[in-house]
Short mmCIF file of C-alpha atoms in Angstrom, two decimals:
data_model
loop_
_atom_site.label_atom_id
_atom_site.label_comp_id
_atom_site.label_asym_id
_atom_site.label_seq_id
_atom_site.Cartn_x
_atom_site.Cartn_y
_atom_site.Cartn_z
CA UNK A 24 -54.78 -172.45 -37.72
CA UNK A 25 -57.21 -172.44 -34.51
CA UNK A 26 -57.43 -169.69 -32.42
CA UNK A 27 -60.03 -170.65 -29.99
CA UNK A 28 -58.70 -174.23 -29.35
CA UNK A 29 -59.03 -174.20 -25.55
CA UNK A 30 -62.50 -172.30 -25.87
CA UNK A 31 -64.77 -175.48 -25.48
CA UNK A 32 -64.41 -177.95 -22.79
CA UNK A 33 -66.21 -179.84 -19.97
CA UNK A 34 -64.66 -178.15 -17.05
CA UNK A 35 -66.02 -175.54 -14.69
CA UNK A 36 -63.92 -172.81 -15.83
CA UNK A 37 -65.33 -173.23 -19.43
CA UNK A 38 -68.69 -172.66 -17.85
CA UNK A 39 -68.07 -169.86 -15.76
CA UNK A 40 -69.36 -166.01 -16.81
CA UNK A 41 -66.60 -164.14 -18.31
CA UNK A 42 -67.70 -161.20 -16.45
CA UNK A 43 -66.30 -162.82 -13.25
CA UNK A 44 -63.31 -164.25 -15.15
CA UNK A 45 -62.10 -161.09 -16.93
CA UNK A 46 -61.65 -159.23 -13.67
CA UNK A 47 -59.96 -162.51 -11.86
CA UNK A 48 -57.37 -162.72 -14.88
CA UNK A 49 -56.37 -158.83 -14.76
CA UNK A 50 -55.86 -159.18 -10.95
CA UNK A 51 -54.32 -162.13 -10.99
CA UNK A 52 -51.93 -160.51 -13.81
CA UNK A 53 -51.50 -157.45 -12.29
CA UNK A 54 -50.43 -158.75 -8.70
CA UNK A 55 -47.90 -161.26 -10.55
CA UNK A 56 -46.68 -158.71 -12.58
CA UNK A 57 -45.51 -156.25 -9.78
CA UNK A 58 -44.97 -158.65 -6.79
CA UNK A 59 -41.43 -158.95 -5.64
CA UNK A 60 -41.15 -161.68 -3.10
CA UNK A 61 -40.37 -165.22 -4.11
CA UNK A 62 -43.19 -166.77 -1.94
CA UNK A 63 -46.01 -164.59 -3.92
CA UNK A 64 -44.25 -165.62 -7.06
CA UNK A 65 -44.01 -168.91 -6.07
CA UNK A 66 -47.93 -168.86 -5.03
CA UNK A 67 -48.82 -167.09 -8.25
CA UNK A 68 -47.35 -170.09 -10.09
CA UNK A 69 -48.91 -172.76 -8.02
CA UNK A 70 -52.16 -171.13 -8.23
CA UNK A 71 -51.74 -170.60 -12.11
CA UNK A 72 -50.86 -174.30 -12.57
CA UNK A 73 -53.67 -175.46 -10.33
CA UNK A 74 -55.91 -173.27 -12.54
CA UNK A 75 -55.05 -174.96 -15.98
CA UNK A 76 -55.24 -178.17 -14.14
CA UNK A 77 -58.36 -177.67 -13.25
CA UNK A 78 -59.33 -176.17 -16.94
CA UNK A 79 -58.16 -179.60 -18.25
CA UNK A 80 -56.46 -178.16 -21.14
CA UNK A 81 -54.54 -180.62 -23.22
CA UNK A 82 -51.41 -180.94 -22.02
CA UNK A 83 -49.59 -180.86 -25.28
CA UNK A 84 -51.23 -177.62 -26.57
CA UNK A 85 -50.32 -175.94 -23.39
CA UNK A 86 -46.83 -177.21 -23.43
CA UNK A 87 -46.39 -175.71 -27.11
CA UNK A 88 -47.72 -172.10 -25.94
CA UNK A 89 -45.23 -172.40 -23.00
CA UNK A 90 -42.48 -173.19 -25.10
CA UNK A 91 -42.94 -170.20 -27.27
CA UNK A 92 -43.25 -168.16 -24.23
CA UNK A 93 -39.79 -169.72 -22.90
CA UNK A 94 -38.05 -169.20 -26.21
CA UNK A 95 -38.39 -165.49 -25.90
CA UNK A 96 -37.07 -166.09 -21.93
CA UNK A 97 -34.14 -167.64 -23.02
CA UNK A 98 -32.97 -164.20 -24.43
CA UNK A 99 -33.53 -163.10 -21.29
CA UNK A 100 -31.64 -165.34 -19.57
CA UNK A 101 -28.37 -164.94 -21.94
CA UNK A 102 -28.34 -161.12 -21.23
CA UNK A 103 -29.77 -160.41 -18.06
CA UNK A 104 -27.27 -162.11 -15.65
CA UNK A 105 -24.32 -161.08 -17.37
CA UNK A 106 -25.65 -157.33 -17.96
CA UNK A 107 -26.85 -156.51 -13.95
CA UNK A 108 -24.40 -155.24 -11.47
CA UNK A 109 -23.85 -157.07 -8.25
CA UNK A 110 -21.91 -160.29 -6.56
CA UNK A 111 -20.10 -162.47 -9.24
CA UNK A 112 -21.85 -165.80 -9.75
CA UNK A 113 -19.84 -167.39 -12.47
CA UNK A 114 -17.61 -166.12 -15.30
CA UNK A 115 -17.27 -166.77 -19.05
CA UNK A 116 -14.60 -165.84 -20.35
CA UNK A 117 -14.35 -161.77 -20.19
CA UNK A 118 -17.95 -161.70 -19.06
CA UNK A 119 -19.43 -162.32 -15.14
CA UNK A 120 -22.56 -163.25 -14.38
CA UNK A 121 -24.29 -162.02 -11.30
CA UNK A 122 -26.49 -163.47 -8.63
CA UNK A 123 -28.62 -160.31 -8.71
CA UNK A 124 -29.03 -160.75 -12.64
CA UNK A 125 -29.66 -164.45 -12.16
CA UNK A 126 -32.36 -163.88 -9.67
CA UNK A 127 -33.97 -161.05 -11.93
CA UNK A 128 -34.22 -163.64 -14.81
CA UNK A 129 -35.75 -166.23 -12.54
CA UNK A 130 -38.37 -163.39 -11.38
CA UNK A 131 -39.18 -162.46 -14.87
CA UNK A 132 -39.26 -166.21 -15.79
CA UNK A 133 -41.92 -167.12 -12.94
CA UNK A 134 -44.00 -164.25 -13.64
CA UNK A 135 -44.34 -164.83 -17.58
CA UNK A 136 -45.28 -168.60 -16.83
CA UNK A 137 -47.63 -167.70 -14.35
CA UNK A 138 -49.55 -165.01 -16.06
CA UNK A 139 -49.39 -166.90 -19.39
CA UNK A 140 -50.87 -169.92 -17.84
CA UNK A 141 -53.62 -167.95 -15.64
CA UNK A 142 -54.74 -166.42 -18.68
CA UNK A 143 -54.94 -169.42 -20.68
CA UNK A 144 -56.98 -171.01 -18.07
CA UNK A 145 -59.55 -168.07 -17.26
CA UNK A 146 -59.71 -166.52 -20.34
CA UNK A 147 -58.97 -168.94 -23.36
CA UNK A 148 -61.47 -171.22 -21.92
CA UNK A 149 -64.02 -168.79 -23.17
CA UNK A 150 -65.05 -168.32 -26.84
CA UNK A 151 -63.48 -165.04 -27.91
CA UNK A 152 -67.07 -163.35 -28.57
CA UNK A 153 -68.31 -164.15 -25.09
CA UNK A 154 -65.34 -162.20 -23.93
CA UNK A 155 -66.17 -159.56 -26.21
CA UNK A 156 -69.59 -159.30 -24.98
CA UNK A 157 -68.11 -159.76 -21.18
CA UNK A 158 -65.99 -156.69 -21.88
CA UNK A 159 -68.83 -154.59 -23.01
CA UNK A 160 -70.72 -155.68 -20.08
CA UNK A 161 -67.73 -154.46 -17.93
CA UNK A 162 -68.18 -151.07 -19.39
CA UNK A 163 -64.69 -151.33 -21.54
CA UNK A 164 -64.79 -148.45 -24.38
CA UNK A 165 -66.18 -149.73 -27.33
CA UNK A 166 -63.20 -148.60 -29.38
CA UNK A 167 -61.06 -151.05 -27.36
CA UNK A 168 -63.69 -153.73 -27.71
CA UNK A 169 -63.99 -153.22 -31.38
CA UNK A 170 -59.98 -153.22 -31.84
CA UNK A 171 -59.63 -156.58 -29.94
CA UNK A 172 -62.62 -158.33 -31.75
CA UNK A 173 -61.70 -157.28 -35.44
CA UNK A 174 -58.02 -158.23 -34.61
CA UNK A 175 -59.30 -161.84 -33.78
CA UNK A 176 -62.06 -161.74 -36.21
CA UNK A 177 -59.79 -161.01 -39.43
CA UNK A 178 -56.58 -162.47 -38.14
CA UNK A 179 -57.96 -165.53 -39.37
CA UNK A 180 -58.72 -163.73 -42.98
CA UNK A 181 -55.57 -162.28 -43.18
CA UNK A 182 -53.75 -165.73 -42.32
CA UNK A 183 -55.50 -167.01 -45.32
CA UNK A 184 -54.55 -164.50 -47.35
CA UNK A 185 -51.10 -164.95 -46.53
CA UNK A 186 -51.22 -168.57 -47.06
CA UNK A 187 -52.64 -168.29 -50.24
CA UNK A 188 -50.17 -165.52 -51.65
CA UNK A 189 -47.26 -167.69 -50.24
CA UNK A 190 -48.99 -170.45 -52.32
CA UNK A 191 -48.89 -168.50 -55.48
CA UNK A 192 -45.12 -167.74 -54.66
CA UNK A 193 -44.37 -171.75 -54.38
CA UNK A 194 -46.39 -172.73 -57.32
CA UNK A 195 -44.02 -170.57 -59.41
CA UNK A 196 -41.09 -172.37 -58.03
CA UNK A 197 -39.89 -169.86 -55.60
CA UNK A 198 -37.52 -171.02 -52.78
CA UNK A 199 -36.77 -169.23 -49.93
CA UNK A 200 -33.08 -168.50 -49.68
CA UNK A 201 -30.45 -166.40 -47.69
CA UNK A 202 -30.37 -163.61 -50.47
CA UNK A 203 -31.37 -160.10 -51.20
CA UNK A 204 -33.83 -161.47 -53.57
CA UNK A 205 -35.62 -163.52 -50.99
CA UNK A 206 -35.86 -160.62 -48.91
CA UNK A 207 -37.28 -158.65 -51.32
CA UNK A 208 -39.71 -161.00 -52.28
CA UNK A 209 -40.66 -161.83 -48.67
CA UNK A 210 -40.74 -157.89 -48.15
CA UNK A 211 -43.51 -157.66 -50.94
CA UNK A 212 -45.49 -160.28 -49.62
CA UNK A 213 -45.91 -158.30 -46.12
CA UNK A 214 -46.30 -155.27 -47.97
CA UNK A 215 -49.11 -156.29 -50.08
CA UNK A 216 -50.59 -158.16 -47.07
CA UNK A 217 -50.65 -155.06 -45.44
CA UNK A 218 -52.27 -152.87 -48.71
CA UNK A 219 -55.04 -156.13 -48.69
CA UNK A 220 -55.94 -156.01 -44.80
CA UNK A 221 -56.51 -151.93 -45.53
CA UNK A 222 -58.53 -152.38 -48.33
CA UNK A 223 -60.67 -155.33 -46.48
CA UNK A 224 -60.89 -153.03 -43.65
CA UNK A 225 -62.35 -150.56 -45.96
CA UNK A 226 -64.82 -152.76 -47.39
CA UNK A 227 -65.99 -154.24 -43.66
CA UNK A 228 -66.83 -151.09 -42.78
CA UNK A 229 -68.93 -150.29 -45.84
CA UNK A 230 -70.86 -153.34 -45.49
CA UNK A 231 -71.18 -152.56 -41.78
CA UNK A 232 -72.65 -148.98 -42.72
CA UNK A 233 -75.16 -150.87 -45.41
CA UNK A 234 -76.61 -152.65 -42.43
CA UNK A 235 -77.44 -149.48 -40.69
CA UNK A 236 -73.90 -149.56 -38.33
CA UNK A 237 -73.57 -146.13 -37.05
CA UNK A 238 -70.39 -146.77 -34.33
CA UNK A 239 -72.38 -148.63 -31.65
CA UNK A 240 -72.56 -152.40 -31.29
CA UNK A 241 -75.91 -154.00 -29.94
CA UNK A 242 -75.34 -157.30 -28.08
CA UNK A 243 -78.01 -160.06 -29.03
CA UNK A 244 -77.14 -162.35 -26.32
CA UNK A 245 -77.17 -161.65 -22.31
CA UNK A 246 -75.70 -163.67 -19.27
CA UNK A 247 -76.89 -165.02 -16.16
CA UNK A 248 -74.90 -164.84 -13.20
CA UNK A 249 -75.36 -167.87 -11.52
CA UNK A 250 -74.19 -169.26 -7.80
CA UNK A 251 -71.14 -170.87 -9.17
CA UNK A 252 -69.97 -167.53 -10.74
CA UNK A 253 -70.55 -165.51 -7.17
CA UNK A 254 -68.66 -168.50 -5.81
CA UNK A 255 -65.88 -168.17 -8.16
CA UNK A 256 -65.60 -164.29 -7.92
CA UNK A 257 -65.52 -164.89 -4.22
CA UNK A 258 -62.87 -167.33 -4.27
CA UNK A 259 -60.58 -165.35 -6.80
CA UNK A 260 -61.05 -162.53 -4.92
CA UNK A 261 -59.82 -164.33 -1.58
CA UNK A 262 -56.44 -165.70 -3.46
CA UNK A 263 -55.78 -162.41 -4.96
CA UNK A 264 -56.01 -160.47 -1.41
CA UNK A 265 -53.82 -163.35 0.01
CA UNK A 266 -51.15 -162.78 -2.67
CA UNK A 267 -51.17 -159.05 -2.33
CA UNK A 268 -51.33 -159.36 1.37
CA UNK A 269 -48.13 -161.56 1.33
CA UNK A 270 -46.33 -158.70 -0.96
CA UNK A 271 -47.20 -155.73 1.03
CA UNK A 272 -46.73 -157.22 4.29
CA UNK A 273 -43.78 -159.14 5.69
CA UNK A 274 -45.93 -162.58 6.85
CA UNK A 275 -43.71 -165.77 5.65
CA UNK A 276 -40.32 -165.30 4.40
CA UNK B 110 -96.73 -149.32 -49.24
CA UNK B 111 -97.22 -146.67 -52.20
CA UNK B 112 -94.62 -147.70 -54.76
CA UNK B 113 -96.16 -145.83 -57.59
CA UNK B 114 -92.72 -143.80 -58.17
CA UNK B 115 -89.41 -145.45 -59.49
CA UNK B 116 -87.42 -147.46 -56.61
CA UNK B 117 -84.30 -145.44 -58.02
CA UNK B 118 -84.16 -142.81 -60.36
CA UNK B 119 -80.83 -141.54 -61.42
CA UNK B 120 -80.20 -138.48 -63.74
CA UNK B 121 -76.74 -137.51 -65.25
CA UNK B 122 -74.82 -138.90 -62.67
CA UNK B 123 -71.20 -138.29 -63.05
CA UNK B 124 -68.48 -139.90 -60.72
CA UNK B 125 -64.65 -139.72 -60.59
CA UNK B 126 -62.23 -141.15 -58.19
CA UNK B 127 -59.86 -138.74 -56.08
CA UNK B 128 -57.12 -139.85 -58.86
CA UNK B 129 -58.88 -138.30 -61.60
CA UNK B 130 -60.06 -141.43 -63.26
CA UNK B 131 -63.74 -140.75 -64.54
CA UNK B 132 -66.13 -143.87 -64.16
CA UNK B 133 -69.59 -142.61 -64.57
CA UNK B 134 -70.23 -139.81 -66.77
CA UNK B 135 -73.77 -138.91 -67.53
CA UNK B 136 -75.42 -142.00 -66.57
CA UNK B 137 -79.17 -141.92 -66.25
CA UNK B 138 -81.30 -144.93 -64.91
CA UNK B 139 -84.83 -145.61 -63.93
CA UNK B 140 -85.53 -148.67 -61.79
CA UNK B 141 -89.31 -149.21 -61.64
CA UNK B 142 -91.12 -150.73 -58.67
CA UNK B 143 -91.09 -154.65 -58.98
CA UNK B 144 -88.24 -154.61 -61.37
CA UNK B 145 -85.57 -157.54 -61.82
CA UNK B 146 -82.92 -156.41 -63.91
CA UNK B 147 -79.16 -157.27 -64.42
CA UNK B 148 -76.35 -154.90 -64.78
CA UNK B 149 -73.54 -155.72 -66.89
CA UNK B 150 -70.36 -154.32 -68.57
CA UNK B 151 -66.82 -155.02 -68.97
CA UNK B 152 -64.57 -155.27 -65.98
CA UNK B 153 -63.73 -151.98 -64.52
CA UNK B 154 -66.69 -150.00 -66.28
CA UNK B 155 -67.96 -148.92 -62.79
CA UNK B 156 -70.76 -151.42 -61.95
CA UNK B 157 -69.72 -151.69 -58.57
CA UNK B 158 -69.05 -147.85 -58.09
CA UNK B 159 -72.62 -147.35 -59.27
CA UNK B 160 -74.05 -150.24 -56.40
CA UNK B 161 -71.62 -147.60 -54.06
CA UNK B 162 -73.47 -144.98 -55.19
CA UNK B 163 -76.80 -145.86 -54.78
CA UNK B 164 -75.93 -146.86 -51.05
CA UNK B 165 -74.16 -143.73 -50.09
CA UNK B 166 -70.77 -145.29 -49.62
CA UNK B 167 -69.47 -142.60 -52.25
CA UNK B 168 -70.97 -139.64 -53.41
CA UNK B 169 -71.36 -138.38 -57.12
CA UNK B 170 -69.31 -135.65 -58.87
CA UNK B 171 -72.19 -134.42 -60.44
CA UNK B 172 -75.68 -135.25 -61.30
CA UNK B 173 -78.75 -136.26 -59.33
CA UNK B 174 -79.71 -139.21 -56.93
CA UNK B 175 -83.31 -140.22 -56.24
CA UNK B 176 -84.41 -143.26 -54.22
CA UNK B 177 -87.95 -144.15 -53.08
CA UNK B 178 -89.13 -141.10 -54.75
CA UNK B 179 -86.84 -138.76 -52.76
CA UNK B 180 -83.37 -136.71 -53.55
CA UNK B 181 -80.52 -138.35 -51.72
CA UNK B 182 -77.51 -136.14 -51.09
CA UNK B 183 -76.48 -136.40 -47.06
CA UNK B 184 -75.22 -139.37 -45.05
CA UNK B 185 -78.90 -139.06 -42.95
CA UNK B 186 -80.62 -139.56 -46.11
CA UNK B 187 -78.86 -142.57 -47.00
CA UNK B 188 -79.79 -144.08 -43.66
CA UNK B 189 -83.10 -144.53 -44.89
CA UNK B 190 -81.75 -146.19 -47.87
CA UNK B 191 -79.93 -148.64 -46.37
CA UNK B 192 -82.65 -149.73 -44.30
CA UNK B 193 -84.43 -150.11 -47.69
CA UNK B 194 -82.01 -151.66 -49.90
CA UNK B 195 -80.21 -154.92 -49.03
CA UNK B 196 -76.65 -154.68 -50.61
CA UNK B 197 -74.65 -158.23 -50.52
CA UNK B 198 -71.17 -157.80 -51.07
CA UNK B 199 -69.28 -159.50 -53.57
CA UNK B 200 -66.95 -161.37 -50.89
CA UNK B 201 -69.02 -162.64 -48.33
CA UNK B 202 -65.66 -162.23 -45.86
CA UNK B 203 -66.06 -158.36 -46.38
CA UNK B 204 -70.12 -158.80 -45.11
CA UNK B 205 -69.53 -161.62 -42.25
CA UNK B 206 -67.81 -160.33 -39.47
CA UNK B 207 -69.79 -161.79 -36.14
CA UNK B 208 -68.53 -165.09 -34.64
CA UNK B 209 -71.84 -166.96 -35.07
CA UNK B 210 -74.75 -166.73 -38.29
CA UNK B 211 -77.26 -165.62 -35.38
CA UNK B 212 -74.93 -162.36 -34.27
CA UNK B 213 -74.36 -161.72 -37.86
CA UNK B 214 -78.55 -161.70 -39.23
CA UNK B 215 -79.28 -159.95 -36.19
CA UNK B 216 -76.69 -157.32 -36.88
CA UNK B 217 -78.83 -155.05 -38.96
CA UNK B 218 -81.91 -155.73 -37.21
CA UNK B 219 -80.51 -154.19 -33.85
CA UNK B 220 -78.89 -151.30 -35.69
CA UNK B 221 -82.40 -150.53 -37.09
CA UNK B 222 -83.43 -149.79 -33.37
CA UNK B 223 -85.21 -153.42 -32.87
CA UNK B 224 -85.64 -154.91 -29.31
CA UNK B 225 -83.77 -158.29 -28.73
CA UNK B 226 -86.71 -160.40 -29.28
CA UNK B 227 -87.80 -158.83 -32.36
CA UNK B 228 -84.12 -159.24 -33.66
CA UNK B 229 -84.20 -162.94 -32.82
CA UNK B 230 -87.48 -163.60 -34.56
CA UNK B 231 -86.27 -161.71 -37.65
CA UNK B 232 -83.21 -163.89 -37.40
CA UNK B 233 -85.49 -167.00 -37.37
CA UNK B 234 -87.63 -165.80 -40.36
CA UNK B 235 -84.48 -164.58 -42.57
CA UNK B 236 -82.81 -168.23 -41.84
CA UNK B 237 -86.19 -170.32 -42.28
CA UNK B 238 -86.67 -168.44 -45.41
CA UNK B 239 -83.25 -169.70 -46.80
CA UNK B 240 -83.64 -173.41 -45.52
CA UNK B 241 -80.68 -172.42 -43.15
CA UNK B 242 -82.45 -173.18 -40.08
CA UNK B 243 -80.24 -175.29 -38.37
CA UNK B 244 -77.08 -172.79 -38.85
CA UNK B 245 -78.12 -170.15 -36.26
CA UNK B 246 -74.89 -171.11 -33.98
CA UNK B 247 -72.78 -172.08 -36.73
CA UNK B 248 -69.34 -170.28 -36.87
CA UNK B 249 -69.32 -167.61 -40.07
CA UNK B 250 -65.88 -167.98 -40.96
CA UNK B 251 -66.03 -171.90 -40.68
CA UNK B 252 -68.75 -172.52 -43.51
CA UNK B 253 -68.33 -173.26 -47.16
CA UNK B 254 -68.48 -170.63 -49.96
CA UNK B 255 -71.89 -171.31 -50.94
CA UNK B 256 -73.04 -171.39 -47.25
CA UNK B 257 -71.50 -167.95 -46.55
CA UNK B 258 -73.07 -166.53 -49.66
CA UNK B 259 -76.97 -167.39 -48.43
CA UNK B 260 -75.85 -166.14 -45.06
CA UNK B 261 -74.62 -163.20 -46.21
CA UNK B 262 -78.14 -162.72 -48.07
CA UNK B 263 -79.89 -163.86 -44.60
CA UNK B 264 -78.12 -160.70 -43.19
CA UNK B 265 -79.96 -158.46 -45.25
CA UNK B 266 -83.23 -160.17 -45.60
CA UNK B 267 -83.47 -159.59 -41.58
CA UNK B 268 -83.92 -156.05 -42.32
CA UNK B 269 -86.89 -156.71 -44.71
CA UNK B 270 -85.37 -154.71 -47.77
CA UNK B 271 -87.58 -153.73 -50.58
CA UNK B 272 -84.98 -154.09 -53.24
CA UNK B 273 -81.87 -156.22 -53.27
CA UNK B 274 -78.33 -155.18 -55.02
CA UNK B 275 -76.27 -158.11 -55.62
CA UNK B 276 -72.42 -157.56 -56.67
CA UNK B 277 -71.21 -160.80 -58.37
CA UNK B 278 -73.54 -163.31 -56.12
CA UNK B 279 -72.50 -166.66 -58.20
CA UNK B 280 -68.40 -165.74 -58.17
CA UNK B 281 -66.69 -168.59 -56.98
CA UNK B 282 -70.29 -170.68 -56.05
CA UNK B 283 -70.28 -174.21 -57.99
CA UNK B 284 -73.44 -175.15 -59.98
CA UNK B 285 -75.71 -176.58 -56.80
CA UNK B 286 -74.68 -173.53 -54.66
CA UNK B 287 -75.66 -171.30 -58.00
CA UNK B 288 -78.73 -173.00 -59.00
CA UNK B 289 -79.68 -172.77 -54.56
CA UNK B 290 -79.22 -169.03 -54.95
CA UNK B 291 -81.47 -169.10 -58.31
CA UNK B 292 -84.13 -170.79 -56.27
CA UNK B 293 -83.88 -168.72 -53.52
CA UNK B 294 -84.19 -165.52 -55.27
CA UNK B 295 -87.22 -166.51 -57.28
CA UNK B 296 -88.70 -167.65 -54.39
CA UNK B 297 -88.55 -164.10 -52.45
CA UNK B 298 -90.06 -161.94 -55.43
CA UNK B 299 -88.22 -159.10 -54.16
CA UNK B 300 -87.08 -156.71 -56.68
CA UNK B 301 -83.32 -157.30 -58.04
CA UNK B 302 -80.46 -155.51 -59.23
CA UNK B 303 -77.72 -157.79 -60.11
CA UNK B 304 -74.11 -157.27 -61.22
CA UNK B 305 -72.82 -160.38 -62.93
CA UNK B 306 -71.15 -161.89 -65.85
CA UNK B 307 -72.79 -165.04 -65.23
CA UNK B 308 -75.36 -165.36 -68.47
CA UNK B 309 -77.26 -168.59 -67.59
CA UNK B 310 -77.74 -167.04 -63.96
CA UNK B 311 -79.05 -163.59 -65.10
CA UNK B 312 -81.41 -165.37 -67.51
CA UNK B 313 -82.76 -167.59 -64.41
CA UNK B 314 -83.37 -164.34 -62.31
CA UNK B 315 -83.95 -161.19 -63.91
CA UNK B 316 -86.35 -159.69 -66.77
CA UNK B 317 -84.10 -156.95 -67.65
CA UNK B 318 -80.47 -156.15 -68.66
CA UNK B 319 -78.40 -152.54 -68.19
CA UNK B 320 -75.69 -152.76 -70.03
CA UNK B 321 -73.01 -150.05 -68.82
CA UNK B 322 -70.32 -148.85 -71.28
CA UNK B 323 -68.11 -145.78 -71.29
CA UNK B 324 -69.95 -144.58 -68.40
CA UNK B 325 -73.32 -144.47 -69.02
CA UNK B 326 -76.31 -146.87 -69.62
CA UNK B 327 -76.37 -148.62 -73.29
#
């Protein structure tokens, strides 16, 4: 498993300072999340697709991530059109889909895809530790930054532990089936992972204290803002303002 | 530096876990300056517990703990201890938590209040000492087991310790990695206190053996 598969690359977005990319991603996500007008949603999606193309991310890997998101959204399409009151669109046996419900589902789909693509292009193009440093420079509370960072760092270790346990089950001829014994074995596996993760967190904290840790993380590397970062900040600020302007005025239908 | 006093003097130390399990009982030990010693004993006799007590990660139930010539009881006392004793954990994944080797090796020095330039200098010094000069920008979780062990050692050497505590340093290492560790430890010339079941490794690194049995040193 490689969580930082997009972090290194040749594009301008890869070289930008995380301190400008983080606020840009946050603003883009927020505007897109609260927007109601179709023109804003469409513009946000176009912008995100443009950023993704600009970041020159490998198409198949991006598609795989979008597939995961849209599988979730499929569930929304299954229920939302039928559960929202409004003008009837189509009937399926005793259930009636409505225009309002379909519109809502479409809006959620556009928003989700736009935000995921935007975040992929803006944040996944930095190594996690640069993001962590960026967050600290942006004065995000230490506790949140630590949570984010340790989740990332130990995800890998816990995943490896999970694979080891699965392997240990397999070499003893465990074949998952749809029966109570399988569920119980899998529940034990999850429980064991939780216990082990807890134990490990204690050992990591002890190891940190042995090296003089007292709750504050110091930064070894510092960033330099360059011209291209300032240009990007200005350009993304303008784009966000345009989106917000479209949402809160009645320009263009 | 005046090192006429023992680095560690433990008198009649007792320790029980909260569940009532008594691990150490009336343990006494004197660790003289310059000593290189191994700590052996069956599984579960409290070897790691003893190291945790020395580092102040656990507090004794009874007895007296003197390190660098001073009694140590409170958390503040142990800050000085941790700055002077480098403790290398058994599992390098517990020790290495930063993304790059440089960040991890700089973690201790930065905690000690060193400036960035000094910390950088310490990183290079520690890595060069272990022949890891090219590892500075490597990603820690992508290193091999032997590399992780050496980098763990570098993360405590950068704090310039007066004594090294190593918990099962050869666990999981192959022959060449283990040999390299022997070489490195002998070149450092620092006092050593090593938990190990590896007789061969101990023979090559230490001159004295403490044996932990039934809660005390035999």
